[in-house]
Short mmCIF file of C-alpha atoms in Angstrom, two decimals:
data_model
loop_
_atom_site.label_atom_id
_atom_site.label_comp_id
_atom_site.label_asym_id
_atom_site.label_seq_id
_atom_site.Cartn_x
_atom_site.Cartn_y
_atom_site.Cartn_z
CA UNK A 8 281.83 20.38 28.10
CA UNK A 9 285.07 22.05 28.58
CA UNK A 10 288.45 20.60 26.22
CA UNK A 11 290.15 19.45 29.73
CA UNK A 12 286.82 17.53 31.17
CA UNK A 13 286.81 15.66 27.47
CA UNK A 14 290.36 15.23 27.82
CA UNK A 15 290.42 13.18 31.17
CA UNK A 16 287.03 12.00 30.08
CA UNK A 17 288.45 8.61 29.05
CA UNK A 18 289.33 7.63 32.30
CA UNK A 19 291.74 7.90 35.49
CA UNK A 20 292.46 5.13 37.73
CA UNK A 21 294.88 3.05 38.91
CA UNK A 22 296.50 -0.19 38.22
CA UNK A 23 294.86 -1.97 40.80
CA UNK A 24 291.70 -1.17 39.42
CA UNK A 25 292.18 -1.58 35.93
CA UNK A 26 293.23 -4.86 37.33
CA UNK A 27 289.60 -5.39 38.87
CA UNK A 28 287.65 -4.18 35.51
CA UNK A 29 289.68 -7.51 34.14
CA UNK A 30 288.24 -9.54 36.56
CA UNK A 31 284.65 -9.83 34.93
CA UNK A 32 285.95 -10.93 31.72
CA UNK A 33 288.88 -13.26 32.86
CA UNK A 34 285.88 -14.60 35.87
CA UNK A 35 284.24 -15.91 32.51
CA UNK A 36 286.71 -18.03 31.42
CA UNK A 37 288.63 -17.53 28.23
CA UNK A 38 290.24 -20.22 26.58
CA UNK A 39 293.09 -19.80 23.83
CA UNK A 40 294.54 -23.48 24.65
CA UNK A 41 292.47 -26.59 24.74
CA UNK A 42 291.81 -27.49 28.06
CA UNK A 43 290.54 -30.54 29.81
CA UNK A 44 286.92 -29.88 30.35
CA UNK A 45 286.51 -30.74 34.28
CA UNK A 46 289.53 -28.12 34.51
CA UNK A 47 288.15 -25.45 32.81
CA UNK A 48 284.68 -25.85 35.34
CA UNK A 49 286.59 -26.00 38.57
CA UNK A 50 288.84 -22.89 37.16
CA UNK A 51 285.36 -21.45 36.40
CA UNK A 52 284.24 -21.85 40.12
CA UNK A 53 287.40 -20.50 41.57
CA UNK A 54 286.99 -17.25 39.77
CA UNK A 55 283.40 -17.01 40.60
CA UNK A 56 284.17 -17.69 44.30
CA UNK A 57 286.69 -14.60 43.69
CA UNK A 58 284.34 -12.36 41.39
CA UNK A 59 281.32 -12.44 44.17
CA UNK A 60 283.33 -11.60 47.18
CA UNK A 61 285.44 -9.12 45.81
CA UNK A 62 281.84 -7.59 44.11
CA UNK A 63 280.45 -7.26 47.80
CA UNK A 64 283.75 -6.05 48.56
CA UNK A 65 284.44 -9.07 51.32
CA UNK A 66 288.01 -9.95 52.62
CA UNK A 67 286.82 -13.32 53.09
CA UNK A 68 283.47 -15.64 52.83
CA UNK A 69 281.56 -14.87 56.36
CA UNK A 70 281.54 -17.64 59.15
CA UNK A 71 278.50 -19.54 58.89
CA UNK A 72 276.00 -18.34 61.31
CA UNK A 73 273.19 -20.60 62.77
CA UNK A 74 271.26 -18.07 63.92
CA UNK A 75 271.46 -15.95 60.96
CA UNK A 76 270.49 -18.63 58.75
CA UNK A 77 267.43 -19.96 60.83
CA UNK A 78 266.19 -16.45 61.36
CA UNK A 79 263.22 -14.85 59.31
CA UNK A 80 264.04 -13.09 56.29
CA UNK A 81 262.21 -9.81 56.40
CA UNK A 82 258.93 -9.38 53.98
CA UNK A 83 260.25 -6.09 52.97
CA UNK A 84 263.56 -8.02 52.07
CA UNK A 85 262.06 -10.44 50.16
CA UNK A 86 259.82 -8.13 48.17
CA UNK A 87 263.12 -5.81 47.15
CA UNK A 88 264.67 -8.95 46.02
CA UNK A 89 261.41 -10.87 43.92
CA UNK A 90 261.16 -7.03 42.44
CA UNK A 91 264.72 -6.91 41.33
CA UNK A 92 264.33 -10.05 40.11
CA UNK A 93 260.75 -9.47 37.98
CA UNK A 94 262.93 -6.27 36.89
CA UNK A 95 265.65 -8.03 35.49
CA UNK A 96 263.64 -10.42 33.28
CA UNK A 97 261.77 -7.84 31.51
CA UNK A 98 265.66 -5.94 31.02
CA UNK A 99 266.82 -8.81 29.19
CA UNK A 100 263.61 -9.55 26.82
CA UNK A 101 265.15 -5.57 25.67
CA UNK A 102 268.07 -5.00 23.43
CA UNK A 103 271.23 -4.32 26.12
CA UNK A 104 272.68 -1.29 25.14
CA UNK A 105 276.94 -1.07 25.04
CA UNK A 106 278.56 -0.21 28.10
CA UNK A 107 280.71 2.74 28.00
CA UNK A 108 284.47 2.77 29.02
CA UNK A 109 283.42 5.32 31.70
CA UNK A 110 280.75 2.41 33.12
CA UNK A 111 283.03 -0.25 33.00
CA UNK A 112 284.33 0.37 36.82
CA UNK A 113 280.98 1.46 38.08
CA UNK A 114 279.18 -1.60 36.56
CA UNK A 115 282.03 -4.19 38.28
CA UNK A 116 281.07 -3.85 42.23
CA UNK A 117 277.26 -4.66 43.69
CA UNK A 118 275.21 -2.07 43.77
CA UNK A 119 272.95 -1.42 46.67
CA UNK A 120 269.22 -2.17 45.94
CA UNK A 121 266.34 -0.37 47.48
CA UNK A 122 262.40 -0.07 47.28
CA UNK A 123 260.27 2.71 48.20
CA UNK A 124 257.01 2.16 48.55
CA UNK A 125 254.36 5.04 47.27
CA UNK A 126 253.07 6.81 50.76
CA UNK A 127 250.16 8.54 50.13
CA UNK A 128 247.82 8.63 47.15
CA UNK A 129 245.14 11.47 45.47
CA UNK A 130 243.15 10.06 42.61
CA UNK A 131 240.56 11.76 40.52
CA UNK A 132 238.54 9.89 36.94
CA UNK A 133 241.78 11.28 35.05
CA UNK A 134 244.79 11.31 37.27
CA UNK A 135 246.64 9.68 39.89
CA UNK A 136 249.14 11.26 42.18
CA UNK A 137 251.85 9.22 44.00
CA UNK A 138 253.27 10.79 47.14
CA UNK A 139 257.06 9.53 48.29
CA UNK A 140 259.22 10.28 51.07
CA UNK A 141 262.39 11.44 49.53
CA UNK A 142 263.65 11.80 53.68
CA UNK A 143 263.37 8.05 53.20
CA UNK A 144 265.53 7.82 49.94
CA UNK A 145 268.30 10.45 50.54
CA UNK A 146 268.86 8.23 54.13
CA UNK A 147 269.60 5.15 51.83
CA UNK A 148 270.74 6.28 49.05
CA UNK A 149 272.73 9.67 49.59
CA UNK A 150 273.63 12.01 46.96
CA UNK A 151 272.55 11.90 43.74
CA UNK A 152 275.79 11.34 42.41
CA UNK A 153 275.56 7.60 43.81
CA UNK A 154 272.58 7.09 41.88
CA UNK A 155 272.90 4.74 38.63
CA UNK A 156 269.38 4.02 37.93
CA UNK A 157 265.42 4.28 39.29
CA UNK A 158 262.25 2.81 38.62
CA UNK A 159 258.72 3.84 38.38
CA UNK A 160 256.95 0.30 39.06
CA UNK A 161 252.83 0.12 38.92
CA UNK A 162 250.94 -3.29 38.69
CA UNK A 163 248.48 -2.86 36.22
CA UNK A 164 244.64 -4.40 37.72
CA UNK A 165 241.14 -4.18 35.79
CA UNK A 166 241.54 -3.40 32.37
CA UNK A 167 238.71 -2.44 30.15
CA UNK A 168 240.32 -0.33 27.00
CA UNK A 169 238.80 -0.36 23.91
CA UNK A 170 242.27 -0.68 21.89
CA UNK A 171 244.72 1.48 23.67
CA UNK A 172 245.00 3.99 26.35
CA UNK A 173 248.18 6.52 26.29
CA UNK A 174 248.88 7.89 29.54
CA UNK A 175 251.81 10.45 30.34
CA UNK A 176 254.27 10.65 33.89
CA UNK A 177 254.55 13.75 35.32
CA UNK A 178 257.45 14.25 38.09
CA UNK A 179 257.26 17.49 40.96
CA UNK A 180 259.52 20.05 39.96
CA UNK A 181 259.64 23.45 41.07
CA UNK A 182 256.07 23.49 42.53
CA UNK A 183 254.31 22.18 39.04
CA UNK A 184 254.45 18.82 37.08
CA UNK A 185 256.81 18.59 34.53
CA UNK A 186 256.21 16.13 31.64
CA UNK A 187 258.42 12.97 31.90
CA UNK A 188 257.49 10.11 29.61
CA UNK A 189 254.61 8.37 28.18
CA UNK A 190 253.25 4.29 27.72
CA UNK A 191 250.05 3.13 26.16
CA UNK A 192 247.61 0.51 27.75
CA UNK A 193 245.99 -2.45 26.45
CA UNK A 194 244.19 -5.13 27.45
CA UNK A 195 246.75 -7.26 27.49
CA UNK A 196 248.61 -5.36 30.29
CA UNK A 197 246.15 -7.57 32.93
CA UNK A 198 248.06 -7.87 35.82
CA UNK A 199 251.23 -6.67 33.99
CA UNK A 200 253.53 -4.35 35.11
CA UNK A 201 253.97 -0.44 33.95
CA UNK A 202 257.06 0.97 34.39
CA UNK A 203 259.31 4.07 33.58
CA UNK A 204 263.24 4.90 34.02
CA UNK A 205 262.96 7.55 36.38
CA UNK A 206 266.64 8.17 37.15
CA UNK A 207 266.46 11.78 36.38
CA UNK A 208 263.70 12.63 38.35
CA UNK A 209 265.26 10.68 41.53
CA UNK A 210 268.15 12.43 40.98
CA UNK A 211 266.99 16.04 40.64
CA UNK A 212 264.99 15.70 43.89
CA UNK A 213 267.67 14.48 45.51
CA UNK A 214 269.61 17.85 44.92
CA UNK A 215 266.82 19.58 46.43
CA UNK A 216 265.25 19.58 50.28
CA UNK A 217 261.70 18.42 49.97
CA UNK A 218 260.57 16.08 52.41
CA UNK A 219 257.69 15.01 49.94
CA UNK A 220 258.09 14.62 45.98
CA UNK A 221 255.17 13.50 43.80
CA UNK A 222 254.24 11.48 40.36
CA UNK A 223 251.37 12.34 38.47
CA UNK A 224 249.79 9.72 35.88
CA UNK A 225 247.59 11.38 33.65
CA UNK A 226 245.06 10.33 31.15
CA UNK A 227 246.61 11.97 27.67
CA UNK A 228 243.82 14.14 26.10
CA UNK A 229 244.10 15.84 22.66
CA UNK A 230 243.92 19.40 22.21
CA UNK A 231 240.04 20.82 22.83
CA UNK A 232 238.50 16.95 23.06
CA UNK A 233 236.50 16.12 25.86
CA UNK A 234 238.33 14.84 29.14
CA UNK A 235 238.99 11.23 28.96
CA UNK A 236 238.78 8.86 32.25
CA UNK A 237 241.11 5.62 32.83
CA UNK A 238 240.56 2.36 31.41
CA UNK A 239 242.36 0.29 34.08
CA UNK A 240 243.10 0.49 37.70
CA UNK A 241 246.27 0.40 39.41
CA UNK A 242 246.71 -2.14 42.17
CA UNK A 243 247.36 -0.34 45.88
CA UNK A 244 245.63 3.27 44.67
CA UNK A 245 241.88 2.56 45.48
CA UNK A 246 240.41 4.54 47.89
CA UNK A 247 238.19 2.39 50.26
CA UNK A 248 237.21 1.74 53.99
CA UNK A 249 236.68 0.13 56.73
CA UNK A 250 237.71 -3.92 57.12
CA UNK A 251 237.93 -4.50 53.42
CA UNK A 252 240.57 -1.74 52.76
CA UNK A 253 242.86 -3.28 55.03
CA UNK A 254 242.38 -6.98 53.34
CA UNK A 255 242.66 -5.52 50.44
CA UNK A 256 245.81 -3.39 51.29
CA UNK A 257 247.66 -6.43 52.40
CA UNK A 258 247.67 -8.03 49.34
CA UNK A 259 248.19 -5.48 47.03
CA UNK A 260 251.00 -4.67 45.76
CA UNK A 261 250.96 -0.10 45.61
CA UNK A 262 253.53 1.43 43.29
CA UNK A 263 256.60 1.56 44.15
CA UNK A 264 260.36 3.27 42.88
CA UNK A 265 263.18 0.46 42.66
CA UNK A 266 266.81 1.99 43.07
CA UNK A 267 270.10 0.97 42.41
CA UNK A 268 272.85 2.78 43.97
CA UNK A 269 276.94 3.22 44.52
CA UNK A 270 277.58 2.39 48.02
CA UNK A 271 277.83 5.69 49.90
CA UNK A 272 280.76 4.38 51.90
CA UNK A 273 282.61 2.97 47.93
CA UNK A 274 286.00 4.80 49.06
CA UNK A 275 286.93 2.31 51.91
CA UNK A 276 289.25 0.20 52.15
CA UNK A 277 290.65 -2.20 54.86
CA UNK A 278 294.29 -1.80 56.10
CA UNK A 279 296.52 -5.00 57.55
CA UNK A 280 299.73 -5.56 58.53
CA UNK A 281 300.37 -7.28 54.99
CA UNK A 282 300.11 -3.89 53.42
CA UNK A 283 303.18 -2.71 54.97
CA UNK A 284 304.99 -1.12 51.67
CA UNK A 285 302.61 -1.49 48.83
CA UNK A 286 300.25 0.70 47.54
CA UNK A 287 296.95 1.71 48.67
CA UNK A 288 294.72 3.26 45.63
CA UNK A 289 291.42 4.93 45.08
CA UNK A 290 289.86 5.52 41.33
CA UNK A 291 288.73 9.30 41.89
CA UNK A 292 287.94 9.75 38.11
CA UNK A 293 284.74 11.27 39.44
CA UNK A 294 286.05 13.82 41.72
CA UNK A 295 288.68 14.95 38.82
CA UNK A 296 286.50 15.49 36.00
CA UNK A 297 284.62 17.17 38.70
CA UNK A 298 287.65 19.54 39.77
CA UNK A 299 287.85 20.36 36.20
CA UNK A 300 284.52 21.84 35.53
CA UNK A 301 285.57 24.38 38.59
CA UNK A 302 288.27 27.13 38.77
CA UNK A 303 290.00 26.71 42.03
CA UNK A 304 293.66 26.34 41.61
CA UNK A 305 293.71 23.66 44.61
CA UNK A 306 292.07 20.92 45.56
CA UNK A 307 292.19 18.13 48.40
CA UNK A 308 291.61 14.49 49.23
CA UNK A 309 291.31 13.63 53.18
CA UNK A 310 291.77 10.39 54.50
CA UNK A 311 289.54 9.29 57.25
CA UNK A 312 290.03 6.06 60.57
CA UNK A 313 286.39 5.07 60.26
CA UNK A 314 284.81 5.71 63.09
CA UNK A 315 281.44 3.97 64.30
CA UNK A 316 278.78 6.47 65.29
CA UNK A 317 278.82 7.00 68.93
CA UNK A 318 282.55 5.32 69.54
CA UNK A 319 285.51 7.19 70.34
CA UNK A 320 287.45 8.42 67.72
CA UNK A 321 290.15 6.06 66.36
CA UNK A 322 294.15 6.91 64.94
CA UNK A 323 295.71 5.84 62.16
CA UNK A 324 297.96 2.26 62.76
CA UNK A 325 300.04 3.28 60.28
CA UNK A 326 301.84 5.95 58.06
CA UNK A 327 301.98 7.30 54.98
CA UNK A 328 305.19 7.73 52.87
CA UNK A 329 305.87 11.54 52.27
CA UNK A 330 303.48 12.88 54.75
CA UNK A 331 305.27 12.76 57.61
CA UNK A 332 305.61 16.73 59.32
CA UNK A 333 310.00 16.65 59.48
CA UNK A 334 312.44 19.78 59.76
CA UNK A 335 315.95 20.31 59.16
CA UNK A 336 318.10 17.68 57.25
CA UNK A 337 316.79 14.50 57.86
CA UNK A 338 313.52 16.07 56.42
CA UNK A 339 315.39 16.99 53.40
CA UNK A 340 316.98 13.35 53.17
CA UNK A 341 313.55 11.42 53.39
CA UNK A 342 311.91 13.69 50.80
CA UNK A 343 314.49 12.27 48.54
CA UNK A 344 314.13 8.63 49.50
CA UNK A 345 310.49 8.78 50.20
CA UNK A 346 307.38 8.90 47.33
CA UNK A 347 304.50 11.29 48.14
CA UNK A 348 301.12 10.33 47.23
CA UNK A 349 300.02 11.10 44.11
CA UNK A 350 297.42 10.82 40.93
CA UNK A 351 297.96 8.94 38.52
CA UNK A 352 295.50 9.95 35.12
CA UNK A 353 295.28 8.39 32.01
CA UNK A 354 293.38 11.00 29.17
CA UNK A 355 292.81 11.38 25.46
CA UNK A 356 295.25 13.94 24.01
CA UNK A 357 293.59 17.16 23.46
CA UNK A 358 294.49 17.39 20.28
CA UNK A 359 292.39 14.62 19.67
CA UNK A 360 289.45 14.72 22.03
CA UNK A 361 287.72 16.56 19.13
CA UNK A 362 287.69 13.39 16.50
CA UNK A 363 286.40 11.41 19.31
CA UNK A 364 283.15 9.76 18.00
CA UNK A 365 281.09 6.74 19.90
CA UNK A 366 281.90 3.88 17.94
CA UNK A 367 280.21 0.07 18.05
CA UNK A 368 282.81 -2.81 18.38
CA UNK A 369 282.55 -5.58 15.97
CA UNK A 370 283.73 -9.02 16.87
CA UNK A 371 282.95 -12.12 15.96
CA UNK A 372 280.32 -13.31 18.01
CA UNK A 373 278.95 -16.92 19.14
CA UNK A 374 275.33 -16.98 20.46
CA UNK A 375 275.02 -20.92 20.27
CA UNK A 376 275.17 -23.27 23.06
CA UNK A 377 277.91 -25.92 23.04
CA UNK A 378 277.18 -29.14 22.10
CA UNK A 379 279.36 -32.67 22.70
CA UNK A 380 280.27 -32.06 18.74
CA UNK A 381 280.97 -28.33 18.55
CA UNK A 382 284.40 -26.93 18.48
CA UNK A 383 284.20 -23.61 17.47
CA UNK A 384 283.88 -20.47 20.34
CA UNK A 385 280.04 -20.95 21.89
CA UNK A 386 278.36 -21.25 25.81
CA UNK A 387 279.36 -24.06 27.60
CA UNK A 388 276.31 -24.57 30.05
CA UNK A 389 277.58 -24.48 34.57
CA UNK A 390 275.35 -24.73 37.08
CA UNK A 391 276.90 -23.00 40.27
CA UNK A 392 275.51 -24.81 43.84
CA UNK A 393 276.39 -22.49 46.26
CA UNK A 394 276.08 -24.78 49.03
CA UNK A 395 277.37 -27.74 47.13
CA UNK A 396 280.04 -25.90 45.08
CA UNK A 397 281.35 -23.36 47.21
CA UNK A 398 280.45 -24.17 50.76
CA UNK A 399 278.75 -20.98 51.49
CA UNK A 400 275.24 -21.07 53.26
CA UNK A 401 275.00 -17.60 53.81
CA UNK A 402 273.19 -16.66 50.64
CA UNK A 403 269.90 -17.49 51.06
CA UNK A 404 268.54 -16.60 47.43
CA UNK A 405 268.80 -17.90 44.50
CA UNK A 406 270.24 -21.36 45.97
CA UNK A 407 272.30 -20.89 42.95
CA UNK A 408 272.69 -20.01 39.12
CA UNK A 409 273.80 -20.55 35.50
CA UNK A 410 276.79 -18.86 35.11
CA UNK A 411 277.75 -20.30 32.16
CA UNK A 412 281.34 -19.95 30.90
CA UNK A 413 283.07 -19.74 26.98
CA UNK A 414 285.38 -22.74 25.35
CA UNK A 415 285.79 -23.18 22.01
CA UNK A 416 288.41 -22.50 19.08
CA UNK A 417 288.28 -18.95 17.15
CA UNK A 418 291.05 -20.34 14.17
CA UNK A 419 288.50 -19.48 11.64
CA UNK A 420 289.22 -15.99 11.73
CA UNK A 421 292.80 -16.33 11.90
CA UNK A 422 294.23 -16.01 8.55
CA UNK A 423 297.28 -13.86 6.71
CA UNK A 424 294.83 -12.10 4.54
CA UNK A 425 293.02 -10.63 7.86
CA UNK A 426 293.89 -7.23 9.24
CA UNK A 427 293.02 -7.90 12.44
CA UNK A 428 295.54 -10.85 12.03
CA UNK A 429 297.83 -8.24 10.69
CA UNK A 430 297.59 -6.37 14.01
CA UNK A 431 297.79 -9.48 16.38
CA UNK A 432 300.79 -10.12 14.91
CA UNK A 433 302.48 -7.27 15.52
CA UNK A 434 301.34 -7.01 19.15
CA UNK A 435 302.32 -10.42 19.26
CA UNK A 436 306.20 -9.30 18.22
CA UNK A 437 305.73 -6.57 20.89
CA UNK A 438 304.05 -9.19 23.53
CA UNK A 439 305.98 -12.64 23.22
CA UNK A 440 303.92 -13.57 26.68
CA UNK A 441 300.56 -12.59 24.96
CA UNK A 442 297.82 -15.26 23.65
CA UNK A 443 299.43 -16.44 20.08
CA UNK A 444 295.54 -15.89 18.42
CA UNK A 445 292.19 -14.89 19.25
CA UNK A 446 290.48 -15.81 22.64
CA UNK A 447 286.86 -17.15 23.10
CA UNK A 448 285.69 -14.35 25.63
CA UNK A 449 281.93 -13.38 27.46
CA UNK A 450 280.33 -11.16 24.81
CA UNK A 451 276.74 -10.37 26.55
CA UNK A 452 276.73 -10.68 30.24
CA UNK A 453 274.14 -10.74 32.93
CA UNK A 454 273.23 -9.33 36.36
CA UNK A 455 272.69 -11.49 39.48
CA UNK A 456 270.69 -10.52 42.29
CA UNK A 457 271.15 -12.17 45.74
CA UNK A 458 269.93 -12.43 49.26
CA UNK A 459 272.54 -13.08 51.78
CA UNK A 460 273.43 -12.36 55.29
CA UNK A 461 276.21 -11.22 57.33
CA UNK A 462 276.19 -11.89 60.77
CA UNK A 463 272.67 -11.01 61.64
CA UNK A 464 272.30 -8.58 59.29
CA UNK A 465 270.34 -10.04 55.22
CA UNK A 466 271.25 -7.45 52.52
CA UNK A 467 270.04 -7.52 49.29
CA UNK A 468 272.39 -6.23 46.49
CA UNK A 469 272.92 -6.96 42.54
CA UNK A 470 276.07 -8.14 41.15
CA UNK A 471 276.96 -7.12 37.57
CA UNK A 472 278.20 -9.05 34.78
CA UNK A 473 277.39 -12.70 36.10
CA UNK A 474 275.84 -15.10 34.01
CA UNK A 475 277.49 -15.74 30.59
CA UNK A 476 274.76 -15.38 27.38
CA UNK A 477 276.96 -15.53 24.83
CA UNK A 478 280.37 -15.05 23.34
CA UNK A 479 282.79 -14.18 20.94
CA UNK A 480 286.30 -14.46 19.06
CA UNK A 481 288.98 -11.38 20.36
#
């Protein structure tokens, strides 16, 4: 990667976003003072109240709607959302993996959830070929720079292996399979589900202009052995007729690809009257280090009135300062009194960027539950009611959720001999306003998925960085 991209690779932004990366980690309730208890929950509520509608990117909890909350939910609503969900638990039974600086941003707001459902199947003794309509996914999911993450899903149905099975994913490309990734079977799979990251896949077809894009599950067969059949069948492939195919494809469940998304519309904001002189920002790290990879010498942002398709084009209700087209003097005057846009970046110096090396953070952790006798930094168990807690009846699913939040002391790892001690202290001098030691702060966080409504409209979306697992001293 070229010295500049590195360089700017750390991150660009804003101050009102880096203010809204805090808001995960303050939502989860640090404490550096002892605190009454009841204070510290109803704090904890507050900022959760906060942390979801600012995830969904909501000025304001919507009205309660009678209609919208007697109406059906949609099967294919509920499915995406019990899928996300049976996703999730088998993501935390794994070892979470550090989020990078460069994440941090992207993890904060929802991200839009979708399912695609395998179209059309062709099946032989030793391979299965899933047909999907990538029309269907670039609609609802855009480019493939929105993408964060896709899954392969398969319910695993009739198993009868000996002791294992490998079979290897194959993914279009080009107009022949390319290999992907490999599992093995056993027994034990019964009614278990198989599935692979196929992010890079997803987002290599979505470059391209296929209507149609393909998986291929193969049997693996060594070198000049016989041909080997499969041991198990996957639920929603079988080929049969006439009234029992149609029982049978109503309660199976065929393979499917679970995304998760950036919002295609992520760069909009809402303009009031209460803006009038403050700032309006956008994080466009992306577009930067994307500048940076090309050689034009200029490059452009364009700000857009949303307009609804089919409505007549709307003006802007209000101005920008140092944009405004003005000749002679008074143009010369209000260049000097007025600030252009511009963008801000924040990089590693270049003389640096080379000793850059990804590095694990240590800390002090506290992976116990709180008890009525503990002290020390651990979990403190809250149970949010949506209805009863926050007043909102327009999420639908879960009804609500442990979101935990961190109390405790961290004085056992405040001492003269420490160096981080050493350190505090001397940000300390620097800080007089800062935290005189060491905070009890979420360490591991969860995802939350939820089904809600606005209006008339349920959505299904998951929020990052939710539920409180465990914490640590810093």
């Amino acid at each position: 990667m070229d010295l500049r991209v590195k360089a700017v690779a750390m991150r660009f932004g804003f101050v009102l976003l880096v203010a809204a990366q805090m808001l995960d980690t303050m939502s989860g309730m640090s404490t550096c003072k002892t605190l009454d208890q009841e204070i510290v929950r109803q704090k904890r509520i507050e900022a959760i109240r906060s942390q979801i509608l600012s995830k969904l990117r909501l000025p304001k909890a919507p009205e309660a709607n009678e209609t919208g909350d007697k109406e059906e939910i949609p099967t294919s609503l509920l499915s995406l959302y019990n899928s996300t969900k049976d996703m999730l638990k088998e993501q935390q039974i794994e070892v979470q993996s550090t989020i990078s600086p460069e994440q941090e941003e992207e993890e904060y707001f929802a991200k839009v959830l979708n399912k695609f459902n395998m179209t059309t199947t062709n099946l032989t003794d030793s391979s299965k070929i899933m047909f999907f309509n990538m029309s269907e996914v670039r609609r609802s999911v855009g480019d493939a720079a929105l993408l964060t993450s896709a899954e392969l899903r398969m319910l695993i149905k009739n198993t009868r292996v000996r002791e294992e099975q490998r079979v290897e994913l194959y993914y279009s490309s080009g107009g022949s399979p390319r290999y992907h990734a490999s599992r093995f079977i056993t027994n034990s799979m019964k009614e278990k589900w198989l599935s692979f990251d196929v992010t890079e896949p997803l987002q290599h077809w979505l470059q391209q202009t296929e209507e149609e894009q393909s998986f291929q599950l193969r049997v693996f067969c060594e070198c000049g052995q016989p041909g080997s059949i499969f041991s198990f069948s996957i639920s929603g492939t079988d080929h049969i007729r006439g009234d029992t195919a149609t029982m049978r494809q109503r309660s199976e469940q065929p393979p499917y690809v679970l995304t998760m998304s950036i919002p295609q519309n992520m760069s909009a904001r809402f303009i009031t009257n209460s803006m009038k002189e403050k700032w309006l920002s956008f994080d466009v790290t992306e577009p930067l280090q994307h500048w940076l990879q090309q050689t034009e010498e200029e490059q452009s942002f364009q700000l857009r009135v949303f307009c609804e398709c089919g409505q007549p084009g709307s003006i802007f209700s209000f101005s920008i300062s140092g944009t405004d087209h003005i000749r002679g003097d008074t143009a010369t005057m209000r260049q000097r009194s007025e600030q252009p846009p511009y963008v801000l970046t924040m990089s590693i110096p270049q003389n640096m960027s080379a000793r850059l090396t990804s590095r694990t953070k240590r800390s002090t952790a506290a992976q116990e539950t709180c008890t009525a006798q503990t002290e020390t930094c651990c979990v403190r168990s809250l149970y949010i009611d949506f209805r009863k807690d926050l007043g909102w009846k327009w999420i639908h699913k879960p009804t609500g959720y442990h979101a935990n939040y961190c109390m405790g002391s961290c004085t056992y790892i405040w001492n003269a001999e420490n160096k981080y001690s050493q350190i505090m202290a001397l940000y300390k001098h620097h800080n007089p306003g800062a935290s005189a030691q060491p905070c009890c702060v979420p360490q591991a966080l969860e995802p939350l998925p939820i089904l809600y409504y606005v209006g008339r409209q349920h959505r299904v979306d998951q929020l990052s960085n939710m539920i409180v697992k465990s914490c640590r001293c810093g």
